[in-house]
mmCIF file of C-alpha atoms in Angstrom:
data_model
loop_
_atom_site.group_PDB
_atom_site.id
_atom_site.type_symbol
_atom_site.label_atom_id
_atom_site.label_comp_id
_atom_site.label_asym_id
_atom_site.label_seq_id
_atom_site.Cartn_x
_atom_site.Cartn_y
_atom_site.Cartn_z
ATOM 1 C CA MET L 1 -56.327 -17.503 28.066
ATOM 2 C CA ALA L 2 -53.029 -18.674 27.294
ATOM 3 C CA LYS L 3 -50.248 -17.170 28.711
ATOM 4 C CA LYS L 4 -48.161 -17.172 25.879
ATOM 5 C CA ARG L 5 -48.410 -16.720 22.366
ATOM 6 C CA ARG L 6 -46.551 -17.388 19.258
ATOM 7 C CA ARG L 7 -46.929 -15.907 15.682
ATOM 8 C CA ARG L 8 -48.199 -18.945 14.208
ATOM 9 C CA ASP L 9 -50.923 -21.644 14.797
ATOM 10 C CA HIS L 10 -49.321 -24.449 16.058
ATOM 11 C CA PHE L 11 -49.844 -28.155 14.178
ATOM 12 C CA SER L 12 -51.787 -30.400 16.089
ATOM 13 C CA GLY L 13 -51.607 -33.618 14.333
ATOM 14 C CA ILE L 14 -55.290 -34.352 14.919
ATOM 15 C CA GLY L 15 -57.839 -34.719 12.056
ATOM 16 C CA GLY L 16 -61.386 -35.615 11.478
ATOM 17 C CA GLN L 17 -64.854 -35.504 9.914
ATOM 18 C CA ALA L 18 -68.578 -34.892 10.738
ATOM 19 C CA VAL L 19 -70.962 -38.086 10.485
ATOM 20 C CA ILE L 20 -74.787 -38.321 11.205
ATOM 21 C CA GLU L 21 -75.159 -36.376 14.485
ATOM 22 C CA GLY L 22 -71.703 -36.460 15.420
ATOM 23 C CA ILE L 23 -67.845 -36.229 14.730
ATOM 24 C CA MET L 24 -65.036 -38.702 14.231
ATOM 25 C CA MET L 25 -61.575 -37.704 15.463
ATOM 26 C CA LYS L 26 -58.374 -39.522 14.346
ATOM 27 C CA ASN L 27 -54.611 -39.186 16.061
ATOM 28 C CA LYS L 28 -52.100 -41.429 15.103
ATOM 29 C CA ASP L 29 -53.298 -44.846 14.536
ATOM 30 C CA MET L 30 -55.853 -44.411 17.202
ATOM 31 C CA TYR L 31 -59.633 -42.420 16.230
ATOM 32 C CA SER L 32 -63.000 -41.697 18.515
ATOM 33 C CA VAL L 33 -66.549 -41.089 17.851
ATOM 34 C CA ALA L 34 -68.553 -39.198 19.528
ATOM 35 C CA ILE L 35 -72.294 -39.385 18.542
ATOM 36 C CA ARG L 36 -75.552 -37.306 20.214
ATOM 37 C CA THR L 37 -77.712 -40.111 20.494
ATOM 38 C CA PRO L 38 -81.175 -39.603 19.841
ATOM 39 C CA ARG L 39 -82.021 -39.681 23.732
ATOM 40 C CA GLY L 40 -79.726 -36.854 23.869
ATOM 41 C CA GLU L 41 -76.368 -38.829 25.257
ATOM 42 C CA ILE L 42 -73.225 -38.569 23.820
ATOM 43 C CA GLU L 43 -71.641 -41.187 23.285
ATOM 44 C CA VAL L 44 -68.097 -42.057 22.161
ATOM 45 C CA ALA L 45 -66.178 -45.130 20.843
ATOM 46 C CA LEU L 46 -62.525 -45.354 20.635
ATOM 47 C CA GLU L 47 -60.812 -47.842 18.188
ATOM 48 C CA GLU L 48 -57.703 -48.443 16.724
ATOM 49 C CA TYR L 49 -57.425 -48.395 13.150
ATOM 50 C CA ASP L 50 -55.759 -50.846 10.669
ATOM 51 C CA SER L 51 -54.296 -48.780 8.049
ATOM 52 C CA PHE L 52 -55.122 -50.312 4.564
ATOM 53 C CA THR L 53 -51.366 -49.427 4.003
ATOM 54 C CA PRO L 54 -48.730 -52.788 3.787
ATOM 55 C CA THR L 55 -45.962 -51.094 5.337
ATOM 56 C CA LYS L 56 -45.950 -47.910 7.770
ATOM 57 C CA VAL L 57 -42.760 -47.044 6.187
ATOM 58 C CA LEU L 58 -44.935 -45.880 3.347
ATOM 59 C CA LEU L 59 -46.631 -42.842 5.257
ATOM 60 C CA LYS L 60 -43.595 -41.737 5.764
ATOM 61 C CA ILE L 61 -42.088 -40.910 2.024
ATOM 62 C CA PRO L 62 -43.301 -37.594 1.004
ATOM 63 C CA PHE L 63 -45.626 -37.937 -2.270
ATOM 64 C CA ILE L 64 -46.191 -41.777 -1.538
ATOM 65 C CA ARG L 65 -47.655 -41.326 1.650
ATOM 66 C CA GLY L 66 -50.522 -38.995 0.705
ATOM 67 C CA ILE L 67 -51.908 -41.960 -1.722
ATOM 68 C CA PHE L 68 -52.477 -44.184 0.924
ATOM 69 C CA ASN L 69 -53.429 -41.570 3.449
ATOM 70 C CA PHE L 70 -55.954 -40.578 0.730
ATOM 71 C CA ILE L 71 -57.247 -44.261 0.814
ATOM 72 C CA ASP L 72 -57.453 -44.521 4.508
ATOM 73 C CA SER L 73 -59.427 -41.576 5.476
ATOM 74 C CA LEU L 74 -61.848 -42.882 2.334
ATOM 75 C CA ILE L 75 -62.200 -46.172 4.234
ATOM 76 C CA LEU L 76 -62.351 -44.746 7.798
ATOM 77 C CA GLY L 77 -64.609 -42.158 6.461
ATOM 78 C CA VAL L 78 -67.253 -44.817 5.295
ATOM 79 C CA ARG L 79 -66.636 -46.960 8.174
ATOM 80 C CA THR L 80 -67.260 -43.555 11.191
ATOM 81 C CA LEU L 81 -70.177 -42.878 9.109
ATOM 82 C CA ASN L 82 -72.214 -46.201 8.650
ATOM 83 C CA TYR L 83 -71.639 -46.722 12.485
ATOM 84 C CA SER L 84 -73.445 -43.549 13.323
ATOM 85 C CA ALA L 85 -76.422 -43.981 10.860
ATOM 86 C CA THR L 86 -76.771 -47.426 13.212
ATOM 87 C CA PHE L 87 -77.687 -44.956 15.987
ATOM 88 C CA TYR L 88 -80.721 -44.101 13.919
ATOM 89 C CA GLU L 89 -81.858 -46.646 11.788
ATOM 90 C CA GLU L 90 -84.625 -49.022 12.565
ATOM 91 C CA PRO L 91 -83.930 -52.527 13.566
ATOM 92 C CA VAL L 92 -85.992 -54.050 10.398
ATOM 93 C CA GLU L 93 -83.501 -51.475 8.505
ATOM 94 C CA ARG L 94 -80.582 -52.475 9.707
ATOM 95 C CA ARG L 95 -81.432 -56.116 8.995
ATOM 96 C CA ARG L 96 -82.270 -55.204 5.340
ATOM 97 C CA GLN L 97 -78.967 -53.140 5.001
ATOM 98 C CA ARG L 98 -76.685 -56.426 4.170
ATOM 99 C CA PRO L 99 -78.375 -59.396 2.391
ATOM 100 C CA LYS L 100 -78.226 -62.527 5.014
ATOM 101 C CA LEU L 101 -76.248 -64.473 2.189
ATOM 102 C CA PHE L 102 -73.492 -61.995 1.863
ATOM 103 C CA GLU L 103 -73.184 -61.860 5.776
ATOM 104 C CA ARG L 104 -73.066 -65.822 6.180
ATOM 105 C CA MET L 105 -70.346 -65.705 3.476
ATOM 106 C CA PHE L 106 -68.359 -63.040 5.183
ATOM 107 C CA GLY L 107 -68.769 -63.374 8.659
ATOM 108 C CA GLU L 108 -67.204 -60.453 10.979
ATOM 109 C CA LEU L 109 -65.816 -59.563 7.416
ATOM 110 C CA SER L 110 -68.884 -58.050 6.200
ATOM 111 C CA ASP L 111 -68.859 -54.746 7.329
ATOM 112 C CA LYS L 112 -65.116 -53.863 6.099
ATOM 113 C CA ILE L 113 -65.993 -55.394 2.644
ATOM 114 C CA LEU L 114 -69.290 -53.545 2.529
ATOM 115 C CA SER L 115 -66.803 -50.285 3.035
ATOM 116 C CA THR L 116 -64.477 -51.291 1.013
ATOM 117 C CA ILE L 117 -67.151 -51.881 -2.039
ATOM 118 C CA THR L 118 -68.633 -48.256 -1.144
ATOM 119 C CA VAL L 119 -65.340 -46.638 -1.392
ATOM 120 C CA ILE L 120 -64.274 -48.397 -4.759
ATOM 121 C CA ILE L 121 -67.791 -47.197 -6.242
ATOM 122 C CA SER L 122 -67.503 -43.234 -4.762
ATOM 123 C CA VAL L 123 -64.201 -43.231 -6.155
ATOM 124 C CA ALA L 124 -65.487 -44.402 -9.542
ATOM 125 C CA PHE L 125 -68.025 -41.909 -9.309
ATOM 126 C CA ALA L 126 -65.459 -39.146 -8.230
ATOM 127 C CA VAL L 127 -63.043 -40.070 -11.410
ATOM 128 C CA GLY L 128 -66.187 -40.211 -13.719
ATOM 129 C CA ILE L 129 -67.520 -36.908 -12.519
ATOM 130 C CA PHE L 130 -64.520 -34.677 -11.515
ATOM 131 C CA MET L 131 -61.788 -36.300 -14.122
ATOM 132 C CA LEU L 132 -63.245 -37.547 -17.130
ATOM 133 C CA LEU L 133 -66.389 -35.630 -17.838
ATOM 134 C CA PRO L 134 -64.281 -32.181 -17.994
ATOM 135 C CA TYR L 135 -61.855 -33.682 -20.336
ATOM 136 C CA PHE L 136 -64.998 -35.134 -22.875
ATOM 137 C CA LEU L 137 -66.556 -31.622 -22.620
ATOM 138 C CA SER L 138 -63.602 -29.581 -23.248
ATOM 139 C CA GLN L 139 -63.036 -31.989 -26.794
ATOM 140 C CA LEU L 140 -66.202 -30.414 -27.970
ATOM 141 C CA PHE L 141 -64.580 -27.451 -28.317
ATOM 142 C CA ARG L 142 -61.503 -28.495 -31.134
ATOM 143 C CA MET L 143 -63.688 -27.849 -33.354
ATOM 144 C CA ALA L 144 -62.844 -24.025 -32.321
ATOM 145 C CA ILE L 145 -60.142 -23.985 -30.722
ATOM 146 C CA ILE L 146 -56.712 -25.582 -32.184
ATOM 147 C CA ASN L 147 -54.344 -24.525 -29.099
ATOM 148 C CA GLU L 148 -53.344 -27.503 -26.937
ATOM 149 C CA THR L 149 -52.713 -25.306 -23.900
ATOM 150 C CA VAL L 150 -56.028 -23.352 -24.280
ATOM 151 C CA ILE L 151 -58.009 -26.821 -24.394
ATOM 152 C CA ALA L 152 -55.983 -27.664 -21.629
ATOM 153 C CA ILE L 153 -56.573 -24.762 -19.566
ATOM 154 C CA LEU L 154 -60.708 -24.903 -20.867
ATOM 155 C CA GLU L 155 -60.687 -28.856 -19.622
ATOM 156 C CA GLY L 156 -59.722 -27.339 -15.970
ATOM 157 C CA VAL L 157 -61.984 -24.309 -15.623
ATOM 158 C CA ILE L 158 -65.088 -27.170 -16.351
ATOM 159 C CA ARG L 159 -63.621 -29.238 -13.746
ATOM 160 C CA VAL L 160 -62.773 -26.250 -10.994
ATOM 161 C CA ALA L 161 -66.782 -25.295 -12.475
ATOM 162 C CA ILE L 162 -68.484 -29.001 -12.176
ATOM 163 C CA PHE L 163 -66.714 -28.642 -8.577
ATOM 164 C CA VAL L 164 -67.784 -25.688 -7.338
ATOM 165 C CA ALA L 165 -71.326 -26.728 -8.418
ATOM 166 C CA TYR L 166 -71.190 -30.032 -7.089
ATOM 167 C CA VAL L 167 -70.246 -28.423 -3.686
ATOM 168 C CA LEU L 168 -73.034 -25.834 -3.734
ATOM 169 C CA VAL L 169 -75.811 -28.400 -4.733
ATOM 170 C CA ILE L 170 -74.685 -30.280 -2.067
ATOM 171 C CA SER L 171 -74.613 -27.588 0.799
ATOM 172 C CA CYS L 172 -78.667 -26.690 0.002
ATOM 173 C CA MET L 173 -79.762 -30.152 0.577
ATOM 174 C CA SER L 174 -81.766 -29.745 3.811
ATOM 175 C CA ASP L 175 -80.404 -34.122 5.123
ATOM 176 C CA ILE L 176 -76.633 -32.384 4.737
ATOM 177 C CA LYS L 177 -76.961 -29.147 7.183
ATOM 178 C CA ARG L 178 -76.781 -30.597 10.087
ATOM 179 C CA VAL L 179 -73.532 -32.582 8.935
ATOM 180 C CA TYR L 180 -72.205 -29.494 8.203
ATOM 181 C CA MET L 181 -72.681 -28.155 11.324
ATOM 182 C CA TYR L 182 -70.996 -30.889 13.162
ATOM 183 C CA HIS L 183 -68.623 -30.202 10.453
ATOM 184 C CA GLY L 184 -67.915 -26.527 11.698
ATOM 185 C CA ALA L 185 -67.868 -27.963 15.252
ATOM 186 C CA GLU L 186 -64.792 -29.961 14.266
ATOM 187 C CA HIS L 187 -63.099 -27.771 12.625
ATOM 188 C CA LYS L 188 -63.758 -25.204 15.924
ATOM 189 C CA CYS L 189 -62.517 -27.630 17.891
ATOM 190 C CA ILE L 190 -59.234 -28.124 16.360
ATOM 191 C CA ASN L 191 -58.871 -24.648 15.871
ATOM 192 C CA CYS L 192 -59.986 -23.997 19.590
ATOM 193 C CA LEU L 193 -56.360 -25.817 20.475
ATOM 194 C CA GLU L 194 -54.328 -24.987 17.415
ATOM 195 C CA THR L 195 -54.378 -21.375 18.577
ATOM 196 C CA GLY L 196 -53.638 -22.006 22.094
ATOM 197 C CA HIS L 197 -57.003 -21.795 23.998
ATOM 198 C CA SER L 198 -58.520 -24.864 26.304
ATOM 199 C CA LEU L 199 -61.287 -26.598 25.252
ATOM 200 C CA THR L 200 -64.341 -25.500 26.696
ATOM 201 C CA VAL L 201 -67.849 -24.579 24.442
ATOM 202 C CA GLU L 202 -67.347 -21.090 24.830
ATOM 203 C CA ASN L 203 -63.492 -20.649 23.629
ATOM 204 C CA VAL L 204 -64.289 -23.362 20.755
ATOM 205 C CA ARG L 205 -67.734 -21.202 19.992
ATOM 206 C CA LYS L 206 -64.941 -18.217 19.281
ATOM 207 C CA ALA L 207 -63.042 -20.112 16.906
ATOM 208 C CA SER L 208 -62.944 -20.173 13.120
ATOM 209 C CA ARG L 209 -64.789 -23.010 11.500
ATOM 210 C CA LEU L 210 -62.393 -22.764 8.426
ATOM 211 C CA HIS L 211 -59.426 -24.876 8.713
ATOM 212 C CA LYS L 212 -56.627 -25.525 5.819
ATOM 213 C CA ARG L 213 -56.232 -29.261 6.399
ATOM 214 C CA CYS L 214 -59.734 -29.380 5.624
ATOM 215 C CA GLY L 215 -60.539 -32.550 3.372
ATOM 216 C CA THR L 216 -62.779 -29.549 0.926
ATOM 217 C CA SER L 217 -59.264 -27.806 0.902
ATOM 218 C CA PHE L 218 -57.692 -31.106 -0.179
ATOM 219 C CA MET L 219 -60.556 -31.802 -2.674
ATOM 220 C CA PHE L 220 -59.420 -28.009 -4.517
ATOM 221 C CA PHE L 221 -55.730 -28.768 -4.271
ATOM 222 C CA VAL L 222 -56.520 -32.082 -6.425
ATOM 223 C CA VAL L 223 -58.421 -30.147 -9.033
ATOM 224 C CA PHE L 224 -56.263 -27.252 -9.090
ATOM 225 C CA VAL L 225 -52.794 -29.462 -9.070
ATOM 226 C CA SER L 226 -54.899 -31.740 -12.194
ATOM 227 C CA ILE L 227 -55.243 -28.502 -14.096
ATOM 228 C CA ILE L 228 -51.154 -28.043 -13.855
ATOM 229 C CA VAL L 229 -49.928 -31.407 -14.715
ATOM 230 C CA PHE L 230 -52.342 -31.747 -17.658
ATOM 231 C CA VAL L 231 -51.390 -28.379 -19.072
ATOM 232 C CA PHE L 232 -47.550 -29.685 -19.159
ATOM 233 C CA LEU L 233 -48.571 -33.282 -19.880
ATOM 234 C CA ARG L 234 -49.880 -34.104 -23.299
ATOM 235 C CA VAL L 235 -50.170 -37.196 -25.614
ATOM 236 C CA ASP L 236 -51.605 -37.030 -29.047
ATOM 237 C CA ASP L 237 -53.696 -40.869 -28.498
ATOM 238 C CA PRO L 238 -56.998 -40.216 -27.235
ATOM 239 C CA VAL L 239 -57.228 -43.267 -25.339
ATOM 240 C CA MET L 240 -54.016 -42.388 -23.766
ATOM 241 C CA ARG L 241 -55.365 -38.996 -22.915
ATOM 242 C CA VAL L 242 -57.817 -40.664 -21.149
ATOM 243 C CA ALA L 243 -55.894 -43.818 -19.620
ATOM 244 C CA LEU L 244 -53.353 -41.165 -17.728
ATOM 245 C CA ARG L 245 -55.996 -38.740 -16.037
ATOM 246 C CA ILE L 246 -57.232 -42.095 -14.127
ATOM 247 C CA LEU L 247 -53.841 -43.626 -13.953
ATOM 248 C CA LEU L 248 -52.339 -39.927 -12.505
ATOM 249 C CA ILE L 249 -55.114 -39.564 -9.700
ATOM 250 C CA PRO L 250 -52.587 -41.376 -7.067
ATOM 251 C CA VAL L 251 -49.739 -38.752 -8.196
ATOM 252 C CA ILE L 252 -52.328 -36.018 -8.101
ATOM 253 C CA ALA L 253 -53.358 -36.922 -4.623
ATOM 254 C CA GLY L 254 -49.787 -37.401 -3.145
ATOM 255 C CA ILE L 255 -48.892 -34.069 -4.279
ATOM 256 C CA SER L 256 -52.036 -32.421 -3.179
ATOM 257 C CA TYR L 257 -51.577 -34.351 0.108
ATOM 258 C CA GLU L 258 -47.895 -32.814 0.863
ATOM 259 C CA ILE L 259 -49.511 -29.097 -0.270
ATOM 260 C CA ILE L 260 -52.343 -29.118 2.424
ATOM 261 C CA ARG L 261 -49.764 -30.622 4.686
ATOM 262 C CA LEU L 262 -47.465 -27.601 4.182
ATOM 263 C CA ALA L 263 -50.461 -25.624 4.306
ATOM 264 C CA GLY L 264 -51.459 -26.959 7.992
ATOM 265 C CA LYS L 265 -47.528 -26.009 9.079
ATOM 266 C CA SER L 266 -46.523 -23.044 7.329
ATOM 267 C CA ASN L 267 -48.631 -19.414 7.169
ATOM 268 C CA ASN L 268 -46.057 -17.901 4.705
ATOM 269 C CA ILE L 269 -47.923 -15.773 2.265
ATOM 270 C CA ILE L 270 -47.759 -18.280 -0.784
ATOM 271 C CA ILE L 271 -49.428 -20.300 1.530
ATOM 272 C CA ARG L 272 -52.248 -18.488 2.375
ATOM 273 C CA ILE L 273 -52.760 -17.212 -1.057
ATOM 274 C CA LEU L 274 -53.135 -21.171 -2.315
ATOM 275 C CA SER L 275 -55.449 -21.894 0.630
ATOM 276 C CA PHE L 276 -57.910 -19.170 0.479
ATOM 277 C CA PRO L 277 -60.121 -20.977 -2.425
ATOM 278 C CA GLY L 278 -60.390 -24.167 -0.578
ATOM 279 C CA LEU L 279 -61.188 -21.755 2.679
ATOM 280 C CA MET L 280 -63.999 -20.069 0.662
ATOM 281 C CA LEU L 281 -65.603 -23.289 -0.352
ATOM 282 C CA GLN L 282 -65.691 -24.407 3.347
ATOM 283 C CA LYS L 283 -67.790 -21.216 3.714
ATOM 284 C CA LEU L 284 -69.774 -23.899 1.867
ATOM 285 C CA THR L 285 -69.568 -27.148 3.480
ATOM 286 C CA THR L 286 -69.528 -26.110 6.984
ATOM 287 C CA ARG L 287 -71.975 -24.619 8.917
ATOM 288 C CA GLU L 288 -71.985 -22.866 12.690
ATOM 289 C CA PRO L 289 -72.714 -25.195 15.247
ATOM 290 C CA ASP L 290 -74.872 -25.313 18.153
ATOM 291 C CA ASP L 291 -73.482 -25.631 21.715
ATOM 292 C CA ASP L 292 -74.718 -29.550 21.715
ATOM 293 C CA MET L 293 -72.572 -29.720 18.562
ATOM 294 C CA ILE L 294 -69.853 -28.540 20.362
ATOM 295 C CA GLU L 295 -69.887 -30.900 23.190
ATOM 296 C CA VAL L 296 -69.668 -33.781 20.629
ATOM 297 C CA GLY L 297 -66.457 -32.462 19.262
ATOM 298 C CA ILE L 298 -64.901 -31.804 22.705
ATOM 299 C CA ALA L 299 -65.838 -35.587 23.300
ATOM 300 C CA ALA L 300 -64.777 -36.693 20.300
ATOM 301 C CA VAL L 301 -61.020 -34.738 20.728
ATOM 302 C CA THR L 302 -60.758 -35.516 24.609
ATOM 303 C CA ALA L 303 -61.003 -39.020 23.885
ATOM 304 C CA VAL L 304 -58.402 -39.331 21.494
ATOM 305 C CA PHE L 305 -55.953 -36.273 22.047
ATOM 306 C CA ASP L 306 -54.505 -35.598 25.377
ATOM 307 C CA TRP L 307 -54.858 -31.399 24.260
ATOM 308 C CA LYS L 308 -54.080 -29.963 27.819
ATOM 309 C CA SER L 309 -50.290 -31.738 27.337
ATOM 310 C CA PHE L 310 -50.274 -30.679 23.782
ATOM 311 C CA LEU L 311 -51.037 -26.553 25.215
ATOM 312 C CA ILE L 312 -48.109 -26.996 27.637
ATOM 313 C CA LYS L 313 -46.197 -27.920 24.910
ATOM 314 C CA GLU L 314 -46.936 -25.829 22.729
ATOM 315 C CA PHE L 315 -47.997 -22.675 24.332
ATOM 316 C CA ASP L 316 -46.551 -23.348 27.685
ATOM 317 C CA TYR L 317 -50.493 -23.146 29.000
ATOM 318 C CA ASP L 318 -51.362 -25.311 31.811
ATOM 319 C CA VAL L 319 -54.550 -25.327 31.965
ATOM 320 C CA ASP L 320 -54.963 -27.484 35.129
ATOM 321 C CA ALA L 321 -53.088 -24.969 37.119
ATOM 322 C CA GLU L 322 -54.576 -21.836 35.925
ATOM 323 C CA GLU L 323 -57.784 -23.928 37.237
ATOM 324 C CA GLU L 324 -56.244 -24.199 40.270
ATOM 325 C CA ALA L 325 -55.126 -20.854 40.961
ATOM 326 C CA LEU L 326 -58.554 -19.396 39.744
ATOM 327 C CA ARG L 327 -59.901 -21.546 43.054
ATOM 328 C CA ASN L 328 -57.054 -20.638 45.498
ATOM 329 C CA ASP L 329 -58.168 -16.719 44.256
ATOM 330 C CA LEU L 330 -61.822 -17.488 44.891
ATOM 331 C CA PHE L 331 -61.690 -19.301 48.537
#
């Protein structure tokens, strides 16, 4: 146990996501992917991520940085998911995954191009389901509701309902349940460190599987911020209303990023209230992991993050010194 405790959790700066039978962890420009292979071994890959952002200066500007971080997270997420899938595909299936003509045309860039196409399709799907569909459904009530504010609030309620329904449906899929267990392991590893405990299976098992910087919480903030924006931003032209719901997505993502970034560093009452709905949704998108999954999470963190130095700096807790002291006491 750490020798020194402070009143709030500490921001480590690391984040990640669950992949197929594994976990990706990212720290600054480096990311690791730890996979539990079909043979039961843990294979870890460590890579540097080349950001989509044209210049790193943009990643330091509040509200702007959230847009590019969001795009980067989508690209890296698809890339690491595809990587994890290769451990569980038959060679023939892998060959059929990409047309030979496509591979000949783009060569080594084919994987990146496919990832980009996948991200574009995913974003288009999300915009259609979570941004445009609620708007069109809310317009069906215009015959009965004249007040524009009520219509805007109704659109927001529909958007929340669709988002929650989507999360519920996904969480019930049997193929997703193991991914959600790895998602829980990812959160537990980060929470373990940010509350000042050494990264062991026993300590991680006791940690919370909910985390305020989770992507689920980010998506909730996107929905919440969009409601506020569209309640106050009104135009008469129906075409312009639809266009604004698309054009303002980067703005909404940028605001949501700043909120979730603040949530990761602060624990005041306002932040706790804002974070509560997202944390409740995480009870659907995370599951309690088994010890094998926790080991994968530990491997992913250790590959990309010097967690022992973090504990010394933030909690004045030297893991190696304590272990040495225990050994001396035993002998």
